[in-house]
Coordinates of C-alpha atoms and ligand atoms in Angstrom, one line a residue:
M1 CA -3.4 -4.0 229.7
K2 CA -1.9 -4.9 226.4
V3 CA -1.4 -2.1 223.9
V4 CA -0.6 -3.1 220.3
M5 CA 0.6 -0.4 217.9
V6 CA 0.8 -1.0 214.1
L7 CA 3.1 1.7 212.7
Y8 CA 5.2 2.2 209.6
P9 CA 8.7 0.7 209.5
G10 CA 11.3 3.4 210.3
G11 CA 14.5 1.8 209.1
A12 CA 17.7 3.7 209.2
A13 CA 16.0 7.1 209.1
A14 CA 14.1 6.5 212.3
K15 CA 17.2 5.2 214.1
E16 CA 19.0 8.4 213.1
N17 CA 16.1 10.7 213.9
P18 CA 14.2 10.0 217.1
K19 CA 11.7 12.7 216.1
I20 CA 10.2 10.2 213.6
L21 CA 7.8 9.2 216.4
G22 CA 5.3 7.5 214.1
A23 CA 7.7 4.7 213.1
A24 CA 7.4 1.4 214.9
E25 CA 10.9 1.6 216.3
N26 CA 10.0 4.8 218.1
A27 CA 6.5 3.6 219.1
L28 CA 5.2 7.2 219.2
G29 CA 7.7 7.9 222.0
L30 CA 5.3 6.3 224.4
R31 CA 7.1 3.1 225.4
P32 CA 8.4 4.5 228.7
M33 CA 5.0 5.9 229.7
I34 CA 3.1 2.7 228.9
E35 CA 5.6 0.3 230.5
S36 CA 6.3 2.4 233.6
A37 CA 2.5 2.3 234.2
G38 CA 2.7 -1.5 234.3
H39 CA 1.2 -2.2 230.9
E40 CA 2.6 -4.2 228.0
L41 CA 3.4 -2.6 224.6
V42 CA 3.9 -4.4 221.3
A43 CA 4.9 -2.3 218.3
L44 CA 4.4 -4.0 214.9
T45 CA 4.9 -3.2 211.3
D46 CA 3.3 -6.3 209.8
K47 CA -0.4 -5.4 209.6
E48 CA -1.6 -8.9 208.8
R49 CA 0.1 -12.0 210.2
D50 CA 1.8 -10.4 213.2
L51 CA -1.3 -8.3 214.0
D52 CA -3.6 -11.3 213.7
R53 CA -1.3 -13.2 216.1
E54 CA -1.6 -10.4 218.7
L55 CA -5.3 -9.7 218.4
P56 CA -6.7 -12.3 220.9
G57 CA -4.8 -10.6 223.8
T58 CA -5.1 -7.0 222.7
D59 CA -6.9 -4.4 224.9
V60 CA -5.9 -1.3 223.0
L61 CA -5.0 -1.1 219.3
V62 CA -3.2 2.0 217.9
T63 CA -3.1 2.3 214.1
T64 CA -2.3 5.1 211.7
P65 CA -3.7 6.2 208.3
F66 CA -0.2 6.4 206.8
W67 CA 0.4 2.6 207.1
P68 CA -3.1 1.5 207.7
A69 CA -3.9 -1.8 209.4
Y70 CA -7.3 -2.7 208.0
V71 CA -9.3 -3.3 211.1
T72 CA -12.1 -5.4 209.5
R73 CA -15.1 -6.9 211.2
A74 CA -13.3 -10.3 211.2
R75 CA -10.3 -8.7 213.0
I76 CA -12.6 -7.1 215.5
A77 CA -14.2 -10.5 216.1
A78 CA -10.8 -12.0 216.6
A79 CA -10.0 -9.5 219.4
P80 CA -12.5 -10.4 222.2
K81 CA -10.7 -8.1 224.8
L82 CA -10.4 -5.1 222.5
K83 CA -12.0 -2.0 224.1
L84 CA -10.3 1.0 222.5
I85 CA -9.0 1.6 218.9
L86 CA -6.9 4.8 218.4
T87 CA -5.9 6.4 215.2
A88 CA -2.5 8.2 215.4
G89 CA -3.6 10.9 213.0
V90 CA -6.9 11.9 211.4
G91 CA -9.2 9.6 209.4
S92 CA -10.4 6.3 210.8
D93 CA -11.9 4.8 207.6
H94 CA -9.4 1.8 207.8
I95 CA -11.5 0.7 210.8
D96 CA -14.9 -1.0 210.4
L97 CA -16.7 1.6 212.5
A98 CA -20.1 -0.1 212.4
A99 CA -18.5 -3.4 213.7
A100 CA -16.7 -1.5 216.4
A101 CA -19.9 0.3 217.4
E102 CA -21.8 -3.0 217.6
R103 CA -19.1 -4.4 220.0
G104 CA -19.2 -1.3 222.2
I105 CA -15.5 -0.5 221.3
T106 CA -14.5 3.1 221.5
V107 CA -12.8 4.5 218.4
A108 CA -10.9 7.8 218.6
E109 CA -8.5 9.8 216.4
I110 CA -6.3 12.8 217.2
T111 CA -8.6 15.4 215.7
G112 CA -6.8 18.5 214.4
S113 CA -3.3 17.0 214.9
N114 CA -2.2 17.3 211.3
V115 CA -4.7 19.6 209.7
V116 CA -2.2 22.5 209.1
S117 CA 0.3 20.0 207.7
V118 CA -2.2 18.7 205.2
A119 CA -3.5 22.2 204.2
E120 CA 0.1 23.3 203.5
H121 CA 0.7 20.1 201.4
A122 CA -2.5 20.7 199.4
V123 CA -1.5 24.3 198.5
M124 CA 2.0 23.1 197.6
Q125 CA 0.5 20.5 195.2
I126 CA -2.0 22.9 193.7
L127 CA 1.0 25.1 192.8
A128 CA 3.1 22.2 191.7
L129 CA 0.3 21.2 189.2
V130 CA -0.7 24.6 187.9
R131 CA 2.8 25.9 187.5
D132 CA 4.0 22.4 186.3
Y133 CA 6.9 22.5 188.7
L134 CA 8.1 18.9 188.4
P135 CA 9.3 18.9 184.7
A136 CA 11.3 22.0 185.3
Y137 CA 12.9 20.5 188.4
R138 CA 13.6 17.3 186.5
Q139 CA 15.5 19.2 183.8
V140 CA 17.9 20.6 186.4
V141 CA 18.6 17.1 187.7
D142 CA 19.0 15.7 184.2
G143 CA 21.5 18.5 183.1
K144 CA 19.0 20.1 180.7
W145 CA 17.9 23.8 180.0
D146 CA 14.9 23.8 177.7
I147 CA 12.7 26.7 178.7
A148 CA 10.0 26.1 176.1
A149 CA 9.5 22.5 177.1
A150 CA 9.3 23.5 180.8
V151 CA 6.7 26.2 180.4
T152 CA 4.4 24.7 177.8
R153 CA 1.9 23.6 180.6
S154 CA 2.8 26.3 183.2
H155 CA 0.0 28.7 184.3
D156 CA -0.5 31.4 187.0
L157 CA -2.8 30.3 189.8
E158 CA -4.1 33.9 190.0
G159 CA -7.7 34.3 188.6
K160 CA -8.4 30.5 188.6
V161 CA -11.5 29.0 190.3
V162 CA -10.6 26.6 193.1
G163 CA -13.2 24.2 194.6
I164 CA -12.9 22.7 198.0
V165 CA -14.9 19.5 198.6
G166 CA -15.3 19.1 202.4
A167 CA -14.9 22.4 204.2
G168 CA -14.0 21.1 207.6
R169 CA -10.8 21.7 209.5
I170 CA -8.4 21.0 206.6
G171 CA -10.7 22.5 203.9
Q172 CA -11.0 25.7 205.8
R173 CA -7.3 26.0 206.5
T174 CA -6.7 25.4 202.8
A175 CA -9.1 28.3 202.0
I176 CA -7.3 30.6 204.3
R177 CA -3.9 29.7 202.8
L178 CA -5.3 30.3 199.3
K179 CA -6.3 33.9 200.1
G180 CA -3.0 35.4 199.0
F181 CA -3.3 33.9 195.5
D182 CA -6.3 36.0 194.3
V183 CA -8.3 33.0 193.3
Q184 CA -12.1 32.5 193.5
V185 CA -12.8 29.7 196.0
L186 CA -16.0 27.7 195.9
Y187 CA -16.8 24.9 198.4
Y188 CA -19.2 21.9 198.6
D189 CA -20.0 20.2 201.9
F190 CA -23.1 18.5 203.1
R191 CA -23.1 20.8 206.0
R192 CA -23.3 24.4 204.7
L193 CA -21.3 27.0 206.7
T194 CA -22.9 30.1 208.1
T195 CA -22.8 33.3 206.0
A196 CA -20.3 34.8 208.5
E197 CA -18.0 31.8 208.2
E198 CA -18.2 31.9 204.4
Y199 CA -17.4 35.6 204.5
T200 CA -14.4 35.2 206.8
L201 CA -13.0 32.4 204.8
G202 CA -13.7 34.1 201.5
I203 CA -15.4 31.1 200.0
R204 CA -18.8 30.6 198.4
Y205 CA -21.1 27.5 198.5
A206 CA -21.8 25.6 195.3
P207 CA -23.7 22.4 194.8
L208 CA -21.3 19.6 193.8
D209 CA -22.4 19.5 190.1
D210 CA -21.9 23.2 189.8
L211 CA -18.5 23.1 191.4
L212 CA -17.4 20.3 189.1
R213 CA -18.4 22.4 186.1
R214 CA -16.9 25.7 187.2
C215 CA -13.6 24.8 188.8
D216 CA -10.1 24.9 187.4
V217 CA -8.7 23.1 190.5
I218 CA -10.5 20.8 192.9
T219 CA -9.0 19.9 196.3
I220 CA -10.7 17.1 198.2
H221 CA -10.9 17.3 202.0
C222 CA -13.9 15.1 203.0
P223 CA -13.6 11.9 204.9
L224 CA -13.9 8.5 203.3
T225 CA -17.4 7.2 204.2
P226 CA -19.8 4.9 202.4
E227 CA -21.1 8.1 200.7
T228 CA -17.8 9.4 199.5
D229 CA -16.4 6.1 198.4
G230 CA -15.9 6.5 194.6
L231 CA -17.4 10.0 194.7
F232 CA -15.1 11.0 191.9
G233 CA -16.1 8.3 189.5
R234 CA -16.2 8.3 185.7
E235 CA -19.3 10.6 185.4
R236 CA -18.1 13.2 187.9
L237 CA -14.6 13.3 186.4
A238 CA -16.2 13.8 182.9
A239 CA -18.4 16.6 184.3
M240 CA -15.2 18.5 185.3
K241 CA -13.9 21.3 183.1
R242 CA -11.5 20.0 180.4
G243 CA -7.9 20.8 181.6
A244 CA -8.8 21.0 185.3
Y245 CA -6.7 19.6 188.1
I246 CA -7.5 17.5 191.2
V247 CA -5.5 17.4 194.5
N248 CA -6.6 14.6 196.8
T249 CA -5.1 14.5 200.3
A250 CA -8.3 13.0 201.8
R251 CA -8.4 9.3 200.9
G252 CA -7.5 7.4 197.7
K253 CA -10.8 5.6 197.5
I254 CA -12.7 8.8 197.1
V255 CA -11.4 8.8 193.5
D256 CA -12.1 5.8 191.3
T257 CA -8.7 4.3 190.4
Q258 CA -9.4 3.3 186.8
A259 CA -11.7 6.2 185.9
L260 CA -8.9 8.6 186.9
V261 CA -6.3 6.7 184.8
E262 CA -8.6 7.2 181.8
A263 CA -9.3 10.9 182.5
M264 CA -5.6 11.6 182.8
G265 CA -4.7 9.4 179.8
S266 CA -7.2 11.2 177.6
G267 CA -6.0 14.6 178.7
H268 CA -9.4 15.5 180.1
L269 CA -7.7 16.3 183.4
A270 CA -4.5 18.3 183.2
G271 CA -3.0 16.9 186.4
Y272 CA -3.6 15.0 189.6
A273 CA -1.8 15.2 192.9
G274 CA -2.3 14.3 196.5
D275 CA -0.8 11.6 198.8
V276 CA -3.5 9.1 199.4
W277 CA -3.9 5.7 197.7
Y278 CA -5.8 2.5 198.0
P279 CA -4.4 0.2 199.2
Q280 CA -1.6 1.6 201.2
P281 CA 1.3 1.1 200.7
A282 CA 0.4 1.3 197.0
P283 CA 2.0 -1.7 195.1
P284 CA 4.8 -0.8 192.7
D285 CA 2.5 -1.4 189.7
H286 CA -0.4 0.8 191.0
P287 CA -1.6 2.5 187.8
W288 CA -1.5 6.0 189.3
R289 CA 2.3 5.8 189.6
S290 CA 2.7 5.8 185.8
M291 CA -0.1 8.4 184.9
P292 CA 1.1 11.3 182.9
H293 CA 1.3 14.7 184.6
H294 CA 0.8 13.6 188.1
A295 CA 2.6 15.1 191.2
L296 CA 1.6 12.4 193.7
T297 CA 3.6 11.7 196.9
V298 CA 3.5 8.8 199.2
H299 CA 1.2 9.4 202.2
V300 CA 3.2 12.1 204.0
S301 CA 1.2 15.3 204.1
G302 CA -0.1 14.7 207.6
T303 CA 3.1 13.4 209.1
T304 CA 5.6 16.2 209.2
L305 CA 7.8 16.0 212.3
E306 CA 5.6 18.6 214.0
A307 CA 2.4 16.6 213.2
Q308 CA 4.0 13.4 214.6
Q309 CA 4.7 15.2 217.9
R310 CA 1.0 16.4 218.0
Y311 CA -0.5 13.0 217.3
S312 CA 1.9 11.4 219.8
D313 CA 0.8 13.9 222.4
G314 CA -2.9 13.1 221.6
I315 CA -2.3 9.3 221.9
R316 CA -0.6 9.9 225.2
D317 CA -3.6 11.8 226.4
C318 CA -6.0 9.1 225.3
L319 CA -4.0 6.3 226.9
T320 CA -3.5 8.2 230.2
R321 CA -7.2 8.8 230.5
F322 CA -8.1 5.3 229.5
F323 CA -5.7 3.7 232.0
A324 CA -7.2 5.9 234.7
G325 CA -10.8 5.0 233.7
R326 CA -11.6 8.5 232.5
T327 CA -13.5 9.5 229.4
L328 CA -11.5 10.6 226.3
D329 CA -11.5 14.2 224.9
R330 CA -14.9 14.6 223.2
D331 CA -13.3 16.1 220.1
Y332 CA -11.4 12.8 219.5
L333 CA -14.3 10.4 219.6
I334 CA -15.5 8.7 216.5
V335 CA -17.4 5.8 218.0
D336 CA -18.6 5.9 221.6
G337 CA -21.3 4.1 223.6
G338 CA -22.2 1.9 220.6
K339 CA -22.7 4.8 218.2
V340 CA -20.8 6.7 215.5
V341 CA -20.7 10.1 217.2
S342 CA -18.4 12.2 215.0
P343 CA -20.5 14.6 212.9
S344 CA -18.3 14.0 209.8
Y345 CA -19.0 10.3 209.8
S346 CA -22.4 10.0 211.5
Y347 CA -24.5 11.1 208.5
A348 CA -23.0 8.3 206.5
F349 CA -23.3 5.6 209.1
G350 CA -26.6 6.8 210.7
K351 CA -26.8 8.2 214.3
Ligands
LIG401 P1 -13.3 17.4 209.4 O1 -14.2 16.4 210.0 O2 -12.9 18.6 210.1 O3 -13.9 17.9 208.0 C1 -14.5 17.0 207.1 C2 -15.5 17.8 206.3 O4 -16.1 16.9 205.3 C3 -16.7 18.2 207.2 O5 -17.0 19.6 207.0 C4 -17.8 17.3 206.7 O6 -19.1 17.9 206.9 C5 -17.5 17.1 205.3 N1 -18.1 15.9 204.7 C6 -18.3 14.7 205.3 N2 -19.0 13.9 204.4 C7 -19.2 14.6 203.3 C8 -19.8 14.3 202.1 N3 -20.4 13.1 201.8 N4 -19.9 15.3 201.1 C9 -19.3 16.5 201.4 N5 -18.7 16.8 202.5 C10 -18.6 15.9 203.5 O7 -12.0 16.6 209.0 P2 -10.5 17.1 208.6 O8 -9.7 17.2 209.8 O9 -10.7 18.3 207.8 O10 -10.0 15.9 207.7 C11 -10.7 15.6 206.5 C12 -10.1 14.3 205.9 O11 -8.8 14.4 205.5 C13 -10.0 13.1 207.0 O12 -11.2 12.5 207.2 C14 -8.9 12.3 206.4 O13 -9.5 11.3 205.5 C15 -8.1 13.2 205.6 N6 -6.8 13.5 206.2 C16 -5.7 13.1 205.4 C17 -4.4 13.3 206.0 C18 -3.2 13.0 205.2 O14 -2.1 12.8 205.8 N7 -3.3 12.9 203.9 C19 -4.2 13.8 207.4 C20 -5.5 14.2 208.0 C21 -6.7 14.0 207.4

């Protein structure tokens, strides 16, 4: 079998640090396992020309959300031997799931592998925005000491209303981590949790329109599907409280690029953070890079060194089972047997 991995370029950092498993140079730490079992491994960074050259002979394609190879319908058609597409991480929206289902290709991701990492990042960025951390940090680097300028937009998080959109694995872990801050937490999800779950997590359900109107901070944790593409467009951003903040560690396309630039430029939103963009990597002139009061990072929240070890272990498990003709862990399956089977995606794509 031929396994093709499309991973981010690791450069000097990955050479120095073998724990950066998600870099192409380190091939998820799986080269010995794949080659000793008699299979071929090609690890690429070029997600267009080099990938397109390999596709006709590829049996298994491994991609990652951090450096997404866009596995379009045309690319799937150009890969007649392709049987399995794996996402090293969580979120397989860079793959045309409907086209994969039609071809009977299995799609799986490493469910749960980086959910704690993302929840921690979301809480960190909520605090960075509300406390206005970055300007105070910048003063230190720039040799300044201007307290008034550093605190003019700095608030306590305590007592604020925080809204979680998508109360799945990451959304729930974010809620648990917010408990210590004495905030009121609302959530919106198209699958309402049980009363017992809401009680344990300390969160209350609110329809989306309500949540937009009431929240000081909104943190987005739903997948990108046809239903959530552009969910935060001009109207919904305008419906948010003036001076509210958004943290989006889910997917860049859930927020309309231009509408956000306008909402930030006009001061309607007080801040925006997160780590997801469209496309990725974001070009140097992506308009979000130069928005006022943002605290964005490149797409790193789900790829701490611990997370990389967990998604490497998950890919190892999938490949070991696949090579042995065994079924994959059910929790990992997104598309199987010609259907989108993951509950988080299946509503949007139909069962
Ligand atoms: P999950 O499947 O456990 O939770 C997703 C939740 O969103 C579910 O409760 C689902 O019912 C809800 N949902 C789906 N469609 C919705 C809609 N139209 N409206 C409202 N709620 C909806 O997934 P998990 O593990 O919590 O991950 C969520 C997303 O976070 C992933 O799909 C991925 O896009 C993103 N992610 C980002 C990472 C990063 O590094 N920035 C790493 C891991 C995930």
